[in-house]
Short mmCIF file of C-alpha atoms in Angstrom, two decimals:
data_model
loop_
_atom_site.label_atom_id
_atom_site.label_comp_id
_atom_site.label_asym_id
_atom_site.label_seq_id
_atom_site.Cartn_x
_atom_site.Cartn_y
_atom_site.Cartn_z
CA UNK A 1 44.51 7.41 4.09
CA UNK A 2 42.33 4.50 2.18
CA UNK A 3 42.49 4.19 -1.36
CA UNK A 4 39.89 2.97 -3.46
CA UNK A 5 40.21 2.16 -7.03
CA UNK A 6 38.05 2.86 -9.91
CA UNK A 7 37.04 0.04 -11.43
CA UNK A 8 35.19 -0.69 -7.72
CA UNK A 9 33.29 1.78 -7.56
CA UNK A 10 32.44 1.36 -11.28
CA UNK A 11 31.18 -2.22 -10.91
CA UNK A 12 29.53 -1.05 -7.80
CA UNK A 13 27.37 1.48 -9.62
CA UNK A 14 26.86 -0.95 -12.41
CA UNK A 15 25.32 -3.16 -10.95
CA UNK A 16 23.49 -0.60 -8.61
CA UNK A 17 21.68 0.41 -11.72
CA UNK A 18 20.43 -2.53 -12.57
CA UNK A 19 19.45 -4.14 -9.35
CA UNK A 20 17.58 -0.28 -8.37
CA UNK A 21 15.23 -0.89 -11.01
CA UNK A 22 14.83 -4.62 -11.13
CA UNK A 23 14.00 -4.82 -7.55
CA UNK A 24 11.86 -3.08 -4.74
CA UNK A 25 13.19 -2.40 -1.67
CA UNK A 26 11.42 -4.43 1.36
CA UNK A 27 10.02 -1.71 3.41
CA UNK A 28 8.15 -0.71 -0.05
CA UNK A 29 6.94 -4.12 -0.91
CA UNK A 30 5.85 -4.40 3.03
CA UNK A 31 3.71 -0.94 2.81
CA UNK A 32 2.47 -2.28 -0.37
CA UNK A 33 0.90 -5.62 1.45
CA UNK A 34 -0.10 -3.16 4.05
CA UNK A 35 -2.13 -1.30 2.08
CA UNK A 36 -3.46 -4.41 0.21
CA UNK A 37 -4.93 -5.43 4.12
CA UNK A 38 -5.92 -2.07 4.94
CA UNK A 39 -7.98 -1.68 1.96
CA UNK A 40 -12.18 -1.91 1.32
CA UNK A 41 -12.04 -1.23 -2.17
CA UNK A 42 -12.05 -4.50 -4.22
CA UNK A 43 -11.11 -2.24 -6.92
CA UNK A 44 -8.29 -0.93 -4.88
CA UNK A 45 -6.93 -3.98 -3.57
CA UNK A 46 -7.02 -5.28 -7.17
CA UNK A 47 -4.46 -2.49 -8.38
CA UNK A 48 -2.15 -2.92 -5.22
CA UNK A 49 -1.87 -6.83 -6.17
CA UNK A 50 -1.13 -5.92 -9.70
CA UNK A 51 1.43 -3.90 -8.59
CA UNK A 52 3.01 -6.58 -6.50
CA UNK A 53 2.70 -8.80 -8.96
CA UNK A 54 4.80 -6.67 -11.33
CA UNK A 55 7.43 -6.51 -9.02
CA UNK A 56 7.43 -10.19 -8.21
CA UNK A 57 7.96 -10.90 -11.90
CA UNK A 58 10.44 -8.02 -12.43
CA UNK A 59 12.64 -9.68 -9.44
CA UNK A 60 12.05 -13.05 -10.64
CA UNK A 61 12.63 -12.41 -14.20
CA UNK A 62 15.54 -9.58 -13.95
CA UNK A 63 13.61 -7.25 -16.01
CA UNK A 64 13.20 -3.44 -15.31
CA UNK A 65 9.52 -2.73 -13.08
CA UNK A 66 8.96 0.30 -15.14
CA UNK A 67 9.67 0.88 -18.47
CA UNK A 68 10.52 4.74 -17.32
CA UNK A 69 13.85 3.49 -16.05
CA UNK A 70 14.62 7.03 -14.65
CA UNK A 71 17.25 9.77 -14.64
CA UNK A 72 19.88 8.60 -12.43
CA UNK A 73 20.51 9.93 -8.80
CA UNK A 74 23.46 9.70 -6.87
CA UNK A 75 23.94 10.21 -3.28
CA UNK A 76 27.75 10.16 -2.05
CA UNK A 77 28.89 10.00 1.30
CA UNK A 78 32.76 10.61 0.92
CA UNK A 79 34.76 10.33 3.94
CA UNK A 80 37.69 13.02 4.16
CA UNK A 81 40.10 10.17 4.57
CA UNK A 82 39.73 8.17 1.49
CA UNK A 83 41.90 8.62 -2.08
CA UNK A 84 40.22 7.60 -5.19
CA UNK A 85 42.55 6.17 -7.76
CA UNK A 86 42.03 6.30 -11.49
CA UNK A 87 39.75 8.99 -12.34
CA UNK A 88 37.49 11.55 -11.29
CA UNK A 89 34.76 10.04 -8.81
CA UNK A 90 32.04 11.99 -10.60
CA UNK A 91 33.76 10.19 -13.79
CA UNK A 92 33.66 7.26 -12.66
CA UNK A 93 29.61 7.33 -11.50
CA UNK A 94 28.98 8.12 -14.85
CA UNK A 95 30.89 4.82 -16.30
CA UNK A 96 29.09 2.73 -13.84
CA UNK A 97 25.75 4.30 -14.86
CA UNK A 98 26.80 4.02 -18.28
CA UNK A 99 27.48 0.14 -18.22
CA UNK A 100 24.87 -0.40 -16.29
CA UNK A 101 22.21 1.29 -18.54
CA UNK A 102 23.57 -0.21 -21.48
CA UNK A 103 24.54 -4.21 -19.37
CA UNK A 104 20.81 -4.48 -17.80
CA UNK A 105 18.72 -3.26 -21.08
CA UNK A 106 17.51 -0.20 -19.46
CA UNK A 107 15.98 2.45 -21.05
CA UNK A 108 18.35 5.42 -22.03
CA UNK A 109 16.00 8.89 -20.73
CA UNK A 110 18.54 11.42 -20.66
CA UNK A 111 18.68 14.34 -22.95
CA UNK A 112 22.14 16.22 -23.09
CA UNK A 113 20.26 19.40 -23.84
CA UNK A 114 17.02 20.47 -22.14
CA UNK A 115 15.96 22.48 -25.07
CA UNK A 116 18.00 20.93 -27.97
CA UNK A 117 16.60 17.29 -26.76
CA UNK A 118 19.36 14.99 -28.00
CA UNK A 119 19.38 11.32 -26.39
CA UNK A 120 23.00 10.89 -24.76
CA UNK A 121 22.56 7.35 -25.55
CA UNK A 122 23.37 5.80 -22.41
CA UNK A 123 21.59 7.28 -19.17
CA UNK A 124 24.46 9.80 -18.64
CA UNK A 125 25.02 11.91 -17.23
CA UNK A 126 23.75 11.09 -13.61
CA UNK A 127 22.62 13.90 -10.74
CA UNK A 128 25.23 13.74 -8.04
CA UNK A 129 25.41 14.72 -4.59
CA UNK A 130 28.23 14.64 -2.52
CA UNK A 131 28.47 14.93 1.17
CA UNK A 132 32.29 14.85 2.97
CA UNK A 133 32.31 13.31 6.01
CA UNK A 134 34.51 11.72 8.41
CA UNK A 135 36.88 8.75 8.20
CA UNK A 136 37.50 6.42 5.57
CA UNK A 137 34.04 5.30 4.26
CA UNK A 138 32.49 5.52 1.05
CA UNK A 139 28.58 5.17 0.68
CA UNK A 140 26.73 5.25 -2.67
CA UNK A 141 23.43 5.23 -3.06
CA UNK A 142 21.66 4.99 -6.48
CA UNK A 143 18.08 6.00 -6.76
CA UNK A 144 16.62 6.64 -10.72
CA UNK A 145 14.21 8.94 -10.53
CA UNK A 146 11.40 8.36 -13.03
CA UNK A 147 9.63 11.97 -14.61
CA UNK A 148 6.13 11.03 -13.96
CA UNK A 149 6.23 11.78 -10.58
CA UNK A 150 8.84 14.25 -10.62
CA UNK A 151 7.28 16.30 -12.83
CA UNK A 152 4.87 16.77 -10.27
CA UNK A 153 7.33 17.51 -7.44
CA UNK A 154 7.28 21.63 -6.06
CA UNK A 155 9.02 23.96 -4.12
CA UNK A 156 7.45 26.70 -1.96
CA UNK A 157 9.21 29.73 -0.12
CA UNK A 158 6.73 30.68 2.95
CA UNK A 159 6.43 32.98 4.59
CA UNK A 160 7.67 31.95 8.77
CA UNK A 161 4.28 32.87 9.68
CA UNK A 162 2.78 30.53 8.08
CA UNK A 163 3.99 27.82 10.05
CA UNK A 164 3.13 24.03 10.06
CA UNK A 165 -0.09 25.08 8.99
CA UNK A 166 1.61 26.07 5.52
CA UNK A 167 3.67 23.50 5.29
CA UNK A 168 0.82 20.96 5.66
CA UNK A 169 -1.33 22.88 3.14
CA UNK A 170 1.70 22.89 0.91
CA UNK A 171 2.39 19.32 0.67
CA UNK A 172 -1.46 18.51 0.43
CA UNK A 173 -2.06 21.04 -2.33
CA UNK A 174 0.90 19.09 -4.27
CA UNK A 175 -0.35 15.95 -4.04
CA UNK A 176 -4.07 17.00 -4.97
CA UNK A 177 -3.05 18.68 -8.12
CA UNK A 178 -0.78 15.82 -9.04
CA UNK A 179 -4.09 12.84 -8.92
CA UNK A 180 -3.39 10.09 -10.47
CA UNK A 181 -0.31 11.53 -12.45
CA UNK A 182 2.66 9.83 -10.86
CA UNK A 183 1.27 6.38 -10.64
CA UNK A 184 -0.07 6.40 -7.01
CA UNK A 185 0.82 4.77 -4.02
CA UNK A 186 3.31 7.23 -4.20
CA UNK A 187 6.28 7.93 -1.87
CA UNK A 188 6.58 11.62 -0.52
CA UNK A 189 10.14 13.38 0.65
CA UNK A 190 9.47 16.45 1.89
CA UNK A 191 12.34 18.86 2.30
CA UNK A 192 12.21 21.93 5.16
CA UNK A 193 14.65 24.51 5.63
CA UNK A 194 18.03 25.41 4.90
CA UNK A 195 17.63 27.69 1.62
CA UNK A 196 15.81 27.33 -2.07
CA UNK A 197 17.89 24.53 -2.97
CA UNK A 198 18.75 22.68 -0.04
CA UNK A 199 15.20 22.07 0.77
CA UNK A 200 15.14 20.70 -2.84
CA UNK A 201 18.16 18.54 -1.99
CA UNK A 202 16.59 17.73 1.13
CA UNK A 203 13.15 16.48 -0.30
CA UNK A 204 15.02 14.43 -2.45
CA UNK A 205 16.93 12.83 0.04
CA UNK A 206 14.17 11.71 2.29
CA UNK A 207 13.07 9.19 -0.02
CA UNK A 208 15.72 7.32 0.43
CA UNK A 209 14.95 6.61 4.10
CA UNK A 210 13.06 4.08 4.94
CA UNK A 211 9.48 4.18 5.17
CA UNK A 212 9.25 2.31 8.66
CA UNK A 213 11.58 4.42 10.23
CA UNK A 214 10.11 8.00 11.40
CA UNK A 215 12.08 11.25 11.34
CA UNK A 216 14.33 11.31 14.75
CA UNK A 217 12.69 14.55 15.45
CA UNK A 218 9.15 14.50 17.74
CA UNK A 219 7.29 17.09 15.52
CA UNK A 220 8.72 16.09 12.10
CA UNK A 221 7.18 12.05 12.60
CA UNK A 222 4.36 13.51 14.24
CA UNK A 223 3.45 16.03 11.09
CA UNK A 224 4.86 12.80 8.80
CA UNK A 225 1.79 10.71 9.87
CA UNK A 226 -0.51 13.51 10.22
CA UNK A 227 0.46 14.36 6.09
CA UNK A 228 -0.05 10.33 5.55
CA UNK A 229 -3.43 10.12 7.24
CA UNK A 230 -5.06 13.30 5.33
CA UNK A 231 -3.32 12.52 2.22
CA UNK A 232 -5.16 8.84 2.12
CA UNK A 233 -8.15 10.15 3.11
CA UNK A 234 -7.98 12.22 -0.08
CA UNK A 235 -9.60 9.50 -2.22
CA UNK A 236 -7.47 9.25 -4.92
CA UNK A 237 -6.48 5.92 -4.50
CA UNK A 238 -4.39 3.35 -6.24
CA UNK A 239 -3.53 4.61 -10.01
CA UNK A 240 -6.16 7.10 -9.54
CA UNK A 241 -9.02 4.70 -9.07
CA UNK A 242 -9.76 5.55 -5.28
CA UNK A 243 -9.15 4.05 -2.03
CA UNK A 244 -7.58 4.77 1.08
CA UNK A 245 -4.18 4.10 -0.71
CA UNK A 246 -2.61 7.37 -2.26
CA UNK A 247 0.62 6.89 -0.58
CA UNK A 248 2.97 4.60 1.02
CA UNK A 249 4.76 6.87 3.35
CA UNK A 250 6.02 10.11 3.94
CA UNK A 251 9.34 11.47 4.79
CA UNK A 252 11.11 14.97 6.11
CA UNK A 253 13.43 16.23 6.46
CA UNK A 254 14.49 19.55 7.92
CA UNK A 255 17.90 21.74 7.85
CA UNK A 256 18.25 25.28 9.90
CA UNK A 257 17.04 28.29 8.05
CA UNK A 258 17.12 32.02 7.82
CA UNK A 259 15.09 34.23 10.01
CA UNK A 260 12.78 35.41 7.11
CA UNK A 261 12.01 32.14 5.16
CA UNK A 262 10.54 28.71 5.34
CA UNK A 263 11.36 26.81 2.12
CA UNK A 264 9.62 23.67 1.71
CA UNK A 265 10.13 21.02 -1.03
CA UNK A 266 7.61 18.30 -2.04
CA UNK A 267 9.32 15.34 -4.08
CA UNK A 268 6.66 12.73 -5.29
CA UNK A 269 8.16 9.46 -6.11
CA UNK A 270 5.89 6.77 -7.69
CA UNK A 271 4.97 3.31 -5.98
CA UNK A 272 8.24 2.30 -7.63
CA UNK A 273 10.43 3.93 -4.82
CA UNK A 274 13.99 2.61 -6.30
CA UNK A 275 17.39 3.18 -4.79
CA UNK A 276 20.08 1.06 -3.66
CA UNK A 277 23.01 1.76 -1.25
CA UNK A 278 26.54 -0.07 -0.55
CA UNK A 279 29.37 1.15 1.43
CA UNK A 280 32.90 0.55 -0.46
#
């Protein structure tokens, strides 16, 4: 049995925080270039180098990229042989977030209500996730989630028979309706499977995975670059002002699911794709 002690994993998630939204991670700032040399649009190319821009001063300059500094998500991977000692992990997540927030000058976007509306003051509390798995690891991975592009996030339950062919025109039809809403490029997890909200959970999680590294699964990368190639050939462009740039990447995942379903998730994340993740 390991034992890990609060105030670790508090300064871990601290400083998480800060560093998620003060700088991109590489395989984002790569597929931004990318799309930079891939574009014919002046106009286009203009935005993407803007956007890099932004990010080379946030880094530089330790400043938040976005002003929406995002709710803040929390994936756990908890192995079944480690003790945490002085408090509650979820407890603890929420100090970390807490300092952080309030440390790096980060704007405070969580309500403790949804209908009364009152500011918590501090970012808290954060969405966590826990998985248990084996040994005596712990991974935490921090990923604030700003509402522009969530907003325009959905959830479908198909029918089986509709197949890939529904799941295509699923994603698609979300990322139509959402334009220029959530800041294109954008980042797209796509969740399939498992039940209403574990394809939610699932969606959520595949932007956290790497852009340059395709789902292990032969049909899943193949439909992931088939749902990158129409969705750029959509038009809509960088911020909405056209191009062959609407998103960076897209990501599934999948889980088993029952015999009469097909849920499928659509997460948009913005061209500010932010998470970090440390093992403890």
């Amino acid at each position: 049995m390991r034992t890990i002690q609060g105030e670790t994993i508090i300064e871990a998630v601290k400083s998480m925080c800060i560093e998620s939204n003060r700088h991109l991670p590489e395989d984002v700032k790569m597929a931004l270039i990318q799309g930079v040399k891939n574009e014919d649009s002046q106009g286009a190319k203009e935005v993407l180098e803007v956007i890099i821009e932004n990010a080379e001063l946030a880094s530089d300059k330790e400043v938040a990229m976005c002003q929406d500094t995002g709710m803040t998500v929390v994936f756990v991977e908890l192995g079944q042989d480690v003790m945490i000692a002085g408090g509650s992990l979820t407890d603890l997540i929420n100090e970390g977030v807490r300092q952080g927030y309030v440390a790096g000058h980060l704007r405070k976007s969580v309500v403790q209500d949804p209908i009364l509306r009152n500011n918590t003051a501090d970012n808290t509390p954060a969405v966590v996730h826990y998985e248990l798995v084996e040994g005596t690891g712990l991974k935490i991975t921090v990923a604030p989630k700003g509402f522009g592009s969530e907003n325009m996030s959905r959830i479908y339950m198909l029918k089986p028979s509709e197949g890939i062919t529904g799941i295509e025109n699923a994603v698609l039809e979300t990322i139509r309706e959402a334009g220029p809403n959530p800041c294109p490029p954008i980042v797209v997890g796509v969740g399939i499977g498992g039940t209403f909200e574990k394809a939610a959970w699932l969606a959520k999680k595949a932007l956290i995975r790497r852009m340059d590294i395709p789902n292990s699964k032969p049909q899943y990368a193949q439909l992931e670059q088939i749902l990158l190639e129409k969705t750029n050939a959509m038009g809509i462009g960088p911020q909405g002002f056209g191009g062959k740039t609407t998103a960076l990447g897209i990501n599934i995942e999948s889980y088993p699911t029952h015999i009469a379903g097909l849920p499928v998730a659509v997460n948009i994340g913005c061209h500010a794709s932010r998470h970090v993740s440390r093992e403890l």
